[in-house]
PDB file of C-alpha atoms in Angstrom:
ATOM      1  CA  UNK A1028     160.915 227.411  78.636  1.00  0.00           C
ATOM      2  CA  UNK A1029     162.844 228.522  81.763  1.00  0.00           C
ATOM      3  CA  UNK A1030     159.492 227.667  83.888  1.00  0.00           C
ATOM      4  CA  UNK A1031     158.958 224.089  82.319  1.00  0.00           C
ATOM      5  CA  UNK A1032     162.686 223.238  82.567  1.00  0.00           C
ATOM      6  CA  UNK A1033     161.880 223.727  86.607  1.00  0.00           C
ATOM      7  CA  UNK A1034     158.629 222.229  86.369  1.00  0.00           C
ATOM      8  CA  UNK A1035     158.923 219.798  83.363  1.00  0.00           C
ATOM      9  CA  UNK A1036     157.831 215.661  84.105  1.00  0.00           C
ATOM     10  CA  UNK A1037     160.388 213.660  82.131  1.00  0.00           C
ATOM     11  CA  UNK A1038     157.248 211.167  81.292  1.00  0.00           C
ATOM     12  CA  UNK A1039     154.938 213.687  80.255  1.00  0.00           C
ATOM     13  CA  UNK A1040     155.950 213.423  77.004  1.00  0.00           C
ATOM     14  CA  UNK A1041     156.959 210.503  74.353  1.00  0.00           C
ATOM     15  CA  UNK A1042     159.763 213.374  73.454  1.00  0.00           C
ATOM     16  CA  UNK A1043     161.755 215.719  75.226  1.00  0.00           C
ATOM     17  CA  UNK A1044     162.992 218.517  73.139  1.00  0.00           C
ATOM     18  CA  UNK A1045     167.035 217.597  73.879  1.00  0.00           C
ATOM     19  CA  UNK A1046     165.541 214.074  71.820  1.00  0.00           C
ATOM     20  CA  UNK A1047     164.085 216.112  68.606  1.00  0.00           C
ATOM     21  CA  UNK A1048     166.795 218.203  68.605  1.00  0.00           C
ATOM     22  CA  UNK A1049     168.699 214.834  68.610  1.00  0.00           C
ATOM     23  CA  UNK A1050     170.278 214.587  71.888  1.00  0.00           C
ATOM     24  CA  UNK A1051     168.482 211.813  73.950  1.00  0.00           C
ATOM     25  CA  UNK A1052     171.408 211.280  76.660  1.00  0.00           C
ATOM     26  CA  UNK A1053     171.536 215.497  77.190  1.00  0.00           C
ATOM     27  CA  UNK A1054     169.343 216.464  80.166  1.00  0.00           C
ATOM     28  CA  UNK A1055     166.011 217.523  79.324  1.00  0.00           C
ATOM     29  CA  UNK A1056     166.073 220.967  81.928  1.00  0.00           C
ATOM     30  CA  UNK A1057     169.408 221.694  81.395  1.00  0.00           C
ATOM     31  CA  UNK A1058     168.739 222.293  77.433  1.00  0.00           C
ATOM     32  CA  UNK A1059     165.321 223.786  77.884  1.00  0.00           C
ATOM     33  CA  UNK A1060     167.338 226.437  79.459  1.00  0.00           C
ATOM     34  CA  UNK A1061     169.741 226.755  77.053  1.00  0.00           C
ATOM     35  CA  UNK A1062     167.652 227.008  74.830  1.00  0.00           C
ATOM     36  CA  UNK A1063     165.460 229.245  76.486  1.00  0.00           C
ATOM     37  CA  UNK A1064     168.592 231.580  77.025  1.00  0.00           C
ATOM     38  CA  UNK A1065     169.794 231.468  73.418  1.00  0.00           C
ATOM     39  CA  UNK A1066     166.263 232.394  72.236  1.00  0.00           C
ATOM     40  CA  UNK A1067     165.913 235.619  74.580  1.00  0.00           C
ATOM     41  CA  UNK A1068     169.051 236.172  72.677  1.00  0.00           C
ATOM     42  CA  UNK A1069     168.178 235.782  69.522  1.00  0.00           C
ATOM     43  CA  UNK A1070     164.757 238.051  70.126  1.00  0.00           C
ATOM     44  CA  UNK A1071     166.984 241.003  71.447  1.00  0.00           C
ATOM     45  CA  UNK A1072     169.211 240.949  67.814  1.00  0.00           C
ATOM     46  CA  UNK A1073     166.208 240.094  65.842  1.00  0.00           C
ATOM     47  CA  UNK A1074     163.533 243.404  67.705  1.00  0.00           C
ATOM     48  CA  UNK A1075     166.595 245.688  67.696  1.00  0.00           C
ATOM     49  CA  UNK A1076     167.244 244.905  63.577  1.00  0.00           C
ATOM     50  CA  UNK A1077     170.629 243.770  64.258  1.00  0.00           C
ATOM     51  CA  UNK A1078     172.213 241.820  61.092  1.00  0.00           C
ATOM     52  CA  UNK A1079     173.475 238.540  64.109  1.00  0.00           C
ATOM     53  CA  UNK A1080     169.648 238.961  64.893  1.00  0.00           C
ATOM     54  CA  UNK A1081     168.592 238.175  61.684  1.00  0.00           C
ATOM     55  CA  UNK A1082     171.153 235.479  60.390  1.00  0.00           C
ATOM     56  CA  UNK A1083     170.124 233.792  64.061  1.00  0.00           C
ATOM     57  CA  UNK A1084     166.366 233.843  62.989  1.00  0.00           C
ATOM     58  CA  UNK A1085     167.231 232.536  60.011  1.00  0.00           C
ATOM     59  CA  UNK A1086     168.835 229.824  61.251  1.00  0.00           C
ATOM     60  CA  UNK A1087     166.515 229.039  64.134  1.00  0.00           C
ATOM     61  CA  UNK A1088     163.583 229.326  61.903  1.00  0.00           C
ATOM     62  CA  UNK A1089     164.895 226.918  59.625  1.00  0.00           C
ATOM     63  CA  UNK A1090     165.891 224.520  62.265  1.00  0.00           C
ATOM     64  CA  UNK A1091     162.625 224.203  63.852  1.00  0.00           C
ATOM     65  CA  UNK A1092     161.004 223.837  60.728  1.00  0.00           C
ATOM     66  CA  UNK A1093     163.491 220.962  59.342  1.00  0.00           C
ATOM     67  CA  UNK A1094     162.317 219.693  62.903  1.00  0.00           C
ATOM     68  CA  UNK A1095     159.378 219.638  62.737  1.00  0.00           C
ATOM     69  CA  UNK A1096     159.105 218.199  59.401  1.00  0.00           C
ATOM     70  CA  UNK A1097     160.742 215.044  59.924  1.00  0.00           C
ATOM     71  CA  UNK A1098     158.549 214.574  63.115  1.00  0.00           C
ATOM     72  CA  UNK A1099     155.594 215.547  61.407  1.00  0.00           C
ATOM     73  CA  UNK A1100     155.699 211.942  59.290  1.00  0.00           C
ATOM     74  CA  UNK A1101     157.138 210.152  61.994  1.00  0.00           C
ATOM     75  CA  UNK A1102     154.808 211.261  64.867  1.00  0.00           C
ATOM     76  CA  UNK A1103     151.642 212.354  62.590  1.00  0.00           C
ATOM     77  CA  UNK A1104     150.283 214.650  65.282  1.00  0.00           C
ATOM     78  CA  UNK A1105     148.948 218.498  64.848  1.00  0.00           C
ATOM     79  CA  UNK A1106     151.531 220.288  66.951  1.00  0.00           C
ATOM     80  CA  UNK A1107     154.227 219.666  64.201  1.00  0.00           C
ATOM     81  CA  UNK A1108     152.360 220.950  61.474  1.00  0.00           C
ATOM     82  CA  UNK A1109     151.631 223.775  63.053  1.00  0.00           C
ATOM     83  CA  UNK A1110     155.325 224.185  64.342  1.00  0.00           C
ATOM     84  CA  UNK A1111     156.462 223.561  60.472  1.00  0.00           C
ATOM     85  CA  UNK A1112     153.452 226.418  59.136  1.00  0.00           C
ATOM     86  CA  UNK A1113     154.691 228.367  61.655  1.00  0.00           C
ATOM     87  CA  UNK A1114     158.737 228.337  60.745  1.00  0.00           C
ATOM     88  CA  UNK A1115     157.695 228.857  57.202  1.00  0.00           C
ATOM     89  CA  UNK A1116     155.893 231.971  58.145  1.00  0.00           C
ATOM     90  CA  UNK A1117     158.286 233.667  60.226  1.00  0.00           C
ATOM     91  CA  UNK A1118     161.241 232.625  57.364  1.00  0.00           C
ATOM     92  CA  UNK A1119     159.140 234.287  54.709  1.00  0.00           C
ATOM     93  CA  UNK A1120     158.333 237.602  56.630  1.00  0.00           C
ATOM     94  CA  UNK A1121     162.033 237.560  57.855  1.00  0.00           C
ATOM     95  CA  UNK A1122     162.950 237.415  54.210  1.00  0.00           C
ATOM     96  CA  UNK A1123     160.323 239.710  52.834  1.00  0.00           C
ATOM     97  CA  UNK A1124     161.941 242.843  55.902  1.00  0.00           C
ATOM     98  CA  UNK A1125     165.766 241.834  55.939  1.00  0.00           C
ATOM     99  CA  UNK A1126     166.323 245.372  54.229  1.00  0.00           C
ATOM    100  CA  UNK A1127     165.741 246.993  57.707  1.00  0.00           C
ATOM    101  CA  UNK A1128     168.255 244.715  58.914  1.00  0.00           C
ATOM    102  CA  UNK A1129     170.873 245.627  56.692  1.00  0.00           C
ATOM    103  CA  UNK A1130     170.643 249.774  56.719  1.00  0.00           C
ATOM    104  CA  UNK A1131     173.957 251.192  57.530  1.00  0.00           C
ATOM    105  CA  UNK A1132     172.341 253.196  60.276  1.00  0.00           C
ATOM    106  CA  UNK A1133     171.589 249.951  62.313  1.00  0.00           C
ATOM    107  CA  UNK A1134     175.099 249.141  63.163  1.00  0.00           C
TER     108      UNK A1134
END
């Protein structure tokens, strides 16, 4: 994300990602690399079994999927459904380990 938000064509695409996340006036780079940053983030909690790690996943998972959902019957193209398959995946295995996040031993 860091190396599109340098190298990223504004008319590439019908949709930035600042737009599906619902911010069309936010600049396109400038959130690709927030959102780059808070998902390097999020992967450190999430491989070291941190509870923030998890409850971030969680939430990001969810996100995208809800995302990707509504754009999948607006848009009607294959990258959403795999986007939503995909969120749904990584929420159920998240779900199915979150007793390795939660050991006492982990904090």
């Amino acid at each position: 994300m860091i190396v599109t938000a340098i190298f990223f064509n504004a008319e590439a695409n019908e949709f930035g990602i600042a737009e599906r996340f619902g911010l069309p006036h936010f600049s396109e780079q400038f959130f690709r690399i927030l959102l780059a940053i808070g998902s390097l983030i999020l992967i450190y909690g999430y491989l070291r079994l941190k509870k923030w790690g998890f409850w971030l996943m969680i939430i990001y998972s969810s996100g995208f999927g809800l995302i990707s959902y509504n754009l999948l019957f607006s848009q009607n193209q294959q990258p959403f459904i795999g986007n939503f398959i995909w969120s749904v995946i990584v929420l159920i295995y998240t779900v199915f380990v979150r007793k390795f996040f939660f050991r006492i031993e982990n904090e």
